Coordinates of N, CA and C in Angstrom, one line a residue:
R1 N 98.7 207.5 69.7 CA 99.3 208.8 69.2 C 100.8 208.7 68.8
T2 N 101.1 209.4 67.8 CA 102.5 209.4 67.4 C 103.4 210.3 68.3
P3 N 104.7 210.1 68.2 CA 105.5 210.9 69.1 C 105.5 212.4 68.8
N4 N 105.2 212.7 67.5 CA 105.1 214.1 67.2 C 103.7 214.7 67.6
E5 N 102.5 213.9 67.8 CA 101.5 214.3 68.3 C 101.6 214.4 69.8
M6 N 102.4 213.6 70.5 CA 102.7 213.7 71.9 C 103.3 214.9 72.2
A7 N 104.3 215.4 71.3 CA 105.1 216.5 71.6 C 104.4 217.8 71.2
G8 N 103.4 217.5 70.5 CA 102.6 218.7 70.2 C 102.8 219.3 68.9
L9 N 103.7 218.5 68.0 CA 104.1 219.2 66.9 C 102.9 218.8 65.7
G10 N 102.8 219.6 64.8 CA 101.6 219.5 63.9 C 100.4 219.9 64.5
T11 N 100.2 220.3 65.7 CA 98.9 220.8 66.3 C 99.2 222.1 66.9
G12 N 98.3 222.8 67.2 CA 98.3 224.1 67.8 C 98.5 223.9 69.3
L13 N 99.4 224.7 69.8 CA 99.6 224.7 71.1 C 98.8 225.6 72.0
G14 N 97.8 226.0 71.5 CA 96.9 226.8 72.2 C 97.4 228.2 72.3
S15 N 96.8 229.0 73.2 CA 97.1 230.3 73.4 C 97.8 230.4 74.6
G16 N 99.1 231.0 74.7 CA 99.8 231.1 76.1 C 100.3 230.0 76.5
M17 N 101.1 230.0 77.7 CA 101.8 228.9 78.2 C 100.7 227.8 78.9
G18 N 99.8 228.3 79.4 CA 99.0 227.4 80.2 C 97.6 227.1 79.4
G19 N 97.6 227.5 78.0 CA 96.5 227.4 77.3 C 96.1 225.9 76.9
V20 N 95.0 225.6 76.3 CA 94.8 224.3 76.2 C 94.9 224.1 74.5
G21 N 95.4 223.0 74.2 CA 95.7 222.7 72.7 C 94.4 222.1 72.1
D22 N 94.5 221.8 70.9 CA 93.5 221.1 70.0 C 93.1 219.8 70.8
D23 N 94.0 219.0 71.2 CA 93.8 217.6 71.6 C 93.5 217.6 73.1
G24 N 93.4 218.7 73.7 CA 92.9 218.8 75.2 C 94.0 218.8 76.2
Q25 N 95.2 219.0 75.7 CA 96.4 219.1 76.5 C 96.8 220.5 76.8
T26 N 97.2 220.7 78.0 CA 97.8 222.2 78.1 C 99.3 222.1 77.7
A27 N 99.9 223.3 77.6 CA 101.2 223.4 77.2 C 102.0 222.9 78.1
D28 N 101.9 223.0 79.4 CA 102.7 222.3 80.4 C 102.7 220.8 80.2
Q29 N 101.6 220.3 80.0 CA 101.5 218.9 79.8 C 102.3 218.4 78.5
Q30 N 102.1 219.1 77.6 CA 102.8 218.8 76.2 C 104.4 219.0 76.5
L31 N 104.8 219.9 77.2 CA 106.2 220.2 77.6 C 106.6 219.0 78.5
Q32 N 105.9 218.6 79.2 CA 106.2 217.5 80.3 C 106.4 216.2 79.3
I33 N 105.5 216.0 78.4 CA 105.5 214.8 77.4 C 106.9 214.9 76.8
G34 N 107.2 216.0 76.2 CA 108.5 216.2 75.3 C 109.7 215.9 76.1
M35 N 109.7 216.4 77.5 CA 110.8 216.1 78.3 C 111.0 214.7 78.5
Q36 N 109.9 214.0 78.8 CA 109.9 212.5 79.0 C 110.5 211.9 77.8
L37 N 110.0 212.2 76.7 CA 110.5 211.7 75.4 C 112.0 211.9 75.2
I38 N 112.6 213.1 75.6 CA 113.9 213.4 75.4 C 114.7 212.6 76.4
Q39 N 114.1 212.5 77.7 CA 114.9 211.8 78.8 C 114.9 210.3 78.4
Q40 N 113.9 209.7 77.8 CA 113.8 208.3 77.5 C 114.8 208.1 76.2
S41 N 114.9 209.1 75.4 CA 116.0 208.9 74.3 C 117.4 208.9 74.9
Y42 N 117.6 209.9 75.7 CA 118.9 209.9 76.2 C 119.2 208.8 77.1
T43 N 118.3 208.2 77.9 CA 118.5 206.9 78.5 C 118.8 205.8 77.8
R44 N 118.1 205.7 76.6 CA 118.3 204.6 75.6 C 119.8 204.9 75.0
R45 N 120.1 206.1 74.8 CA 121.5 206.2 74.2 C 122.6 205.9 75.2
V46 N 122.3 206.3 76.4 CA 123.5 205.8 77.6 C 123.5 204.5 77.6
E47 N 122.4 203.8 77.5 CA 122.5 202.2 77.7 C 123.2 201.7 76.5
E48 N 122.9 202.2 75.2 CA 123.7 201.8 74.1 C 125.1 201.9 74.1
L49 N 125.6 203.2 74.5 CA 126.9 203.4 74.7 C 127.7 202.6 75.8
S50 N 126.9 202.4 76.9 CA 127.2 201.5 78.0 C 127.7 200.2 77.3
R51 N 126.7 199.5 76.7 CA 126.8 198.4 76.0 C 128.1 198.3 75.1
E52 N 128.3 199.3 74.4 CA 129.4 199.4 73.3 C 130.7 199.6 74.3
V53 N 130.6 200.3 75.2 CA 131.9 200.4 76.1 C 132.2 199.1 76.7
E54 N 131.2 198.3 77.1 CA 131.6 197.0 77.8 C 132.1 196.0 76.7
H55 N 131.5 196.2 75.4 CA 132.0 195.4 74.4 C 133.5 195.7 74.1
W56 N 133.8 197.0 74.0 CA 135.2 197.4 73.7 C 136.1 196.9 74.9
K57 N 135.7 197.0 76.0 CA 136.4 196.6 77.3 C 136.7 195.0 77.1
R58 N 135.8 194.2 76.6 CA 135.9 192.9 76.4 C 137.1 192.6 75.3
V59 N 136.9 193.3 74.2 CA 137.8 193.3 73.1 C 139.2 193.6 73.5
A60 N 139.3 194.7 74.3 CA 140.6 195.0 74.8 C 141.2 194.0 75.6
Q61 N 140.4 193.4 76.6 CA 140.9 192.4 77.5 C 141.4 191.3 76.6
H62 N 140.6 190.9 75.7 CA 140.9 189.7 74.7 C 142.4 190.0 74.1
H63 N 142.5 191.3 73.6 CA 143.7 191.7 72.9 C 144.9 191.6 74.0
K64 N 144.6 191.9 75.2 CA 145.8 191.9 76.3 C 146.1 190.4 76.6
Q65 N 145.1 189.6 76.6 CA 145.6 188.2 76.8 C 146.2 187.7 75.6
T66 N 145.7 188.0 74.4 CA 146.6 187.6 73.2 C 148.0 188.2 73.2
E67 N 148.0 189.4 73.5 CA 149.5 189.9 73.6 C 150.3 189.1 74.7
G68 N 149.7 188.9 75.8 CA 150.5 188.2 76.8 C 150.9 186.8 76.2
Q69 N 150.0 186.1 75.6 CA 150.4 184.8 75.1 C 151.5 184.9 73.9
T70 N 151.2 185.9 73.2 CA 152.2 186.2 72.1 C 153.6 186.6 72.6
R71 N 153.6 187.4 73.6 CA 154.9 187.7 74.3 C 155.5 186.5 75.0
E72 N 154.7 185.5 75.5 CA 155.3 184.3 76.1 C 155.9 183.5 74.9
E73 N 155.1 183.3 73.9 CA 155.6 182.6 72.8 C 156.9 183.2 72.1
L74 N 157.0 184.4 72.0 CA 158.2 185.1 71.5 C 159.3 184.9 72.5
Q75 N 159.1 185.1 73.8 CA 160.1 184.6 74.7 C 160.6 183.4 74.7
K76 N 159.8 182.4 74.4 CA 160.3 180.9 74.3 C 161.1 180.9 72.9
A77 N 160.5 181.5 72.0 CA 161.3 181.5 70.6 C 162.7 182.0 70.7
N78 N 162.7 183.1 71.5 CA 164.0 183.8 71.6 C 165.0 182.9 72.5
N79 N 164.4 182.2 73.6 CA 165.1 181.3 74.3 C 165.8 180.2 73.6
R80 N 164.8 179.6 72.6 CA 165.3 178.5 71.8 C 166.3 179.0 70.8
S81 N 166.0 180.1 70.3 CA 167.1 180.8 69.3 C 168.5 180.8 69.9
Q82 N 168.4 181.3 71.2 CA 169.8 181.6 72.0 C 170.3 180.2 72.1
E83 N 169.5 179.2 72.6 CA 170.2 177.9 72.7 C 170.7 177.3 71.5
L84 N 170.0 177.5 70.4 CA 170.4 176.9 69.1 C 171.7 177.6 68.6
Q85 N 171.7 178.9 68.9 CA 173.0 179.6 68.6 C 174.1 179.2 69.4
R86 N 173.9 179.0 70.7 CA 175.1 178.5 71.5 C 175.5 177.2 71.0
Q87 N 174.6 176.2 70.8 CA 175.0 175.0 70.1 C 175.7 175.1 68.8
L88 N 175.2 176.0 68.0 CA 175.9 176.2 66.8 C 177.3 176.6 66.9
N89 N 177.5 177.5 67.8 CA 179.0 178.2 68.2 C 179.8 176.9 68.6
E90 N 179.3 176.0 69.5 CA 180.0 175.0 70.1 C 180.5 173.9 69.0
K91 N 179.5 173.7 68.1 CA 179.8 172.8 66.9 C 180.8 173.6 65.9
N92 N 180.8 174.9 65.8 CA 181.7 175.5 65.1 C 183.1 175.3 65.6
Q93 N 183.1 175.6 66.9 CA 184.5 175.5 67.6 C 184.9 173.9 67.3
E94 N 184.1 173.0 67.4 CA 184.4 171.7 67.4 C 185.0 171.5 65.9
V95 N 184.5 171.9 65.0 CA 184.9 171.8 63.5 C 186.2 172.5 63.4
A96 N 186.4 173.6 64.1 CA 187.8 174.4 63.8 C 188.8 173.5 64.5
S97 N 188.5 172.8 65.7 CA 189.4 172.1 66.4 C 189.8 170.8 65.8
L98 N 188.7 170.2 65.1 CA 188.9 169.1 64.4 C 189.8 169.4 63.0
A99 N 189.4 170.4 62.4 CA 190.2 170.8 61.3 C 191.7 171.1 61.5
E100 N 191.8 171.7 62.6 CA 193.3 172.0 63.0 C 194.1 170.7 63.3
A101 N 193.3 169.9 64.0 CA 193.9 168.5 64.3 C 194.2 167.7 63.0
R102 N 193.3 167.8 62.2 CA 193.6 167.2 60.9 C 194.8 167.7 60.2
N103 N 194.9 169.1 60.1 CA 196.1 169.7 59.5 C 197.3 169.3 60.3
V104 N 197.3 169.1 61.5 CA 198.5 168.7 62.3 C 198.9 167.3 61.9
A105 N 197.9 166.5 61.7 CA 198.1 165.0 61.3 C 198.6 165.0 59.9
L106 N 198.0 165.8 59.0 CA 198.6 165.8 57.6 C 200.0 166.2 57.5
N107 N 200.3 167.2 58.4 CA 201.6 167.7 58.5 C 202.6 166.5 59.0
Q108 N 202.2 165.8 60.0 CA 203.0 164.8 60.5 C 203.1 163.6 59.4
I109 N 202.1 163.3 58.8 CA 202.1 162.4 57.7 C 203.1 162.8 56.7
A110 N 203.1 164.0 56.2 CA 204.1 164.5 55.2 C 205.5 164.4 55.8
T111 N 205.7 164.7 57.0 CA 207.0 164.7 57.6 C 207.5 163.1 57.6
L112 N 206.6 162.3 58.0 CA 206.9 160.8 58.1 C 207.3 160.4 56.7
K113 N 206.5 160.7 55.6 CA 206.8 160.2 54.4 C 208.2 160.7 53.9
K114 N 208.5 162.0 54.3 CA 209.8 162.5 53.9 C 210.8 161.7 54.6
H115 N 210.7 161.5 55.8 CA 211.6 160.6 56.6 C 211.8 159.2 56.0
A116 N 210.6 158.6 55.6 CA 210.7 157.3 55.1 C 211.5 157.2 53.7
A117 N 211.4 158.3 53.0 CA 212.1 158.5 51.7 C 213.5 158.6 51.9
Q118 N 213.8 159.5 53.0 CA 215.3 159.7 53.3 C 215.8 158.3 53.8
L119 N 215.2 157.5 54.5 CA 215.5 156.2 55.0 C 215.6 155.3 53.9
Q120 N 214.8 155.4 52.9 CA 214.8 154.4 51.7 C 216.1 154.8 50.9
S121 N 216.3 156.1 50.8 CA 217.6 156.6 50.1 C 218.8 156.1 50.9
F122 N 218.8 156.1 52.1 CA 219.9 155.8 53.0 C 220.1 154.3 52.8
K123 N 219.1 153.6 52.7 CA 219.2 152.0 52.6 C 219.8 151.7 51.1
K124 N 219.3 152.5 50.1 CA 219.9 152.2 48.8 C 221.3 152.7 48.7
N125 N 221.7 153.6 49.4 CA 223.1 154.1 49.3 C 224.1 153.1 50.1
I126 N 223.5 152.6 51.1 CA 224.4 151.7 51.9 C 224.5 150.4 51.1
S127 N 223.5 149.9 50.3 CA 223.4 148.8 49.5 C 224.4 149.0 48.3
N128 N 224.4 150.3 47.7 CA 225.3 150.5 46.6 C 226.7 150.5 47.2
M129 N 227.0 151.2 48.4 CA 228.3 151.1 48.9 C 228.8 149.7 49.3
L130 N 228.0 148.8 49.6 CA 228.4 147.5 50.0 C 228.7 146.6 48.7
Q131 N 227.9 146.8 47.6 CA 228.3 146.2 46.4 C 229.4 146.9 45.8
A132 N 229.8 148.1 45.9 CA 230.9 148.8 45.3 C 232.2 148.4 46.1
D133 N 232.1 148.2 47.3 CA 233.2 148.0 48.2 C 233.6 146.4 48.1
S134 N 234.8 146.2 47.2 CA 235.1 144.8 47.1 C 236.0 144.3 48.0
G135 N 236.5 145.3 48.9 CA 237.4 144.9 49.8 C 236.8 144.1 51.0
M136 N 235.4 144.1 51.4 CA 234.8 143.5 52.4 C 234.8 141.9 52.1
S137 N 234.8 141.4 53.3 CA 234.7 139.8 53.0 C 233.3 139.3 52.6
G138 N 233.1 138.5 52.1 CA 231.9 138.0 51.7 C 230.9 137.7 52.7
L139 N 231.3 137.3 53.9 CA 230.4 137.2 55.0 C 229.9 138.4 55.5
D140 N 230.6 139.3 55.6 CA 230.3 140.6 56.3 C 229.3 141.3 55.1
T141 N 229.6 141.2 53.9 CA 228.7 141.6 52.8 C 227.3 140.9 52.9
M142 N 227.2 139.6 53.2 CA 226.0 138.9 53.2 C 225.2 139.3 54.5
N143 N 225.9 139.5 55.6 CA 225.1 139.9 56.7 C 224.5 141.2 56.6
V144 N 225.2 142.2 56.2 CA 224.7 143.6 55.9 C 223.6 143.5 54.8
Q145 N 223.9 142.8 53.8 CA 222.9 142.7 52.6 C 221.5 142.0 53.2
G146 N 221.6 141.1 54.0 CA 220.5 140.4 54.7 C 219.8 141.3 55.5
M147 N 220.5 142.2 56.3 CA 219.7 143.2 57.2 C 218.9 144.2 56.1
L148 N 219.6 144.5 55.1 CA 219.0 145.5 54.2 C 217.9 144.9 53.6
D149 N 218.0 143.6 53.2 CA 216.9 142.9 52.6 C 215.7 142.7 53.5
N150 N 215.9 142.8 54.8 CA 214.8 142.5 55.8 C 214.1 143.8 55.9
L151 N 214.6 145.0 55.6 CA 213.9 146.3 55.8 C 212.7 146.2 54.9
P152 N 211.6 146.8 55.2 CA 210.3 146.9 54.2 C 210.7 147.8 53.1
P153 N 210.2 147.5 51.9 CA 210.4 148.5 50.8 C 209.7 149.7 51.1
M154 N 210.0 150.9 50.4 CA 209.6 152.2 50.5 C 207.9 152.1 50.2
D155 N 207.5 151.3 49.3 CA 206.1 151.4 48.8 C 205.2 150.8 50.1
S156 N 205.6 149.8 50.6 CA 204.6 149.4 51.6 C 204.7 150.3 52.9
F157 N 205.9 151.0 53.2 CA 205.8 151.9 54.2 C 205.0 153.2 54.0
S158 N 205.1 153.7 52.8 CA 204.1 154.9 52.4 C 202.6 154.5 52.5
S159 N 202.3 153.2 52.0 CA 201.0 152.8 51.9 C 200.4 152.7 53.4
T160 N 201.2 152.3 54.4 CA 200.8 152.3 55.7 C 200.4 153.7 56.3
L161 N 201.2 154.6 55.8 CA 201.1 156.0 56.4 C 199.7 156.7 56.0
T162 N 199.4 156.3 54.7 CA 198.3 156.9 54.2 C 196.9 156.4 54.6
S163 N 197.1 155.2 55.1 CA 195.7 154.4 55.6 C 195.3 154.8 56.9

């Protein structure tokens, strides 16, 4: 029989509540069969929904695990980023310190070149004075001139400073 036949649809229910239908079933029996069908339908639906709820619980659990892993990875990445930022700051400070030391050294070189030029000028002035002073004895002039000749020339001194 079909479910419609079992529920009494499409057939006469007989006369009254306790009457006999065309298929030999009483109205109470047909009502009982209809109630059983409804109960079975609701039971199946509850089972389907329970399975769906379990599925979504597993999906939610998976997402929670994935979220936890992602949070751990994010924390590691943030820690790494902070460490790299700290290293970068250290290197920037080192570069600034080295640049300052370089500037100080360049200033010292410029000062030394200036002093060397002054010394060279002084050497030249003394040499000119000695040559111009005819009142000095030849021996004294030769001694002073020899000392002046032993001084390094300006070119060799400035090339030493730049290297």
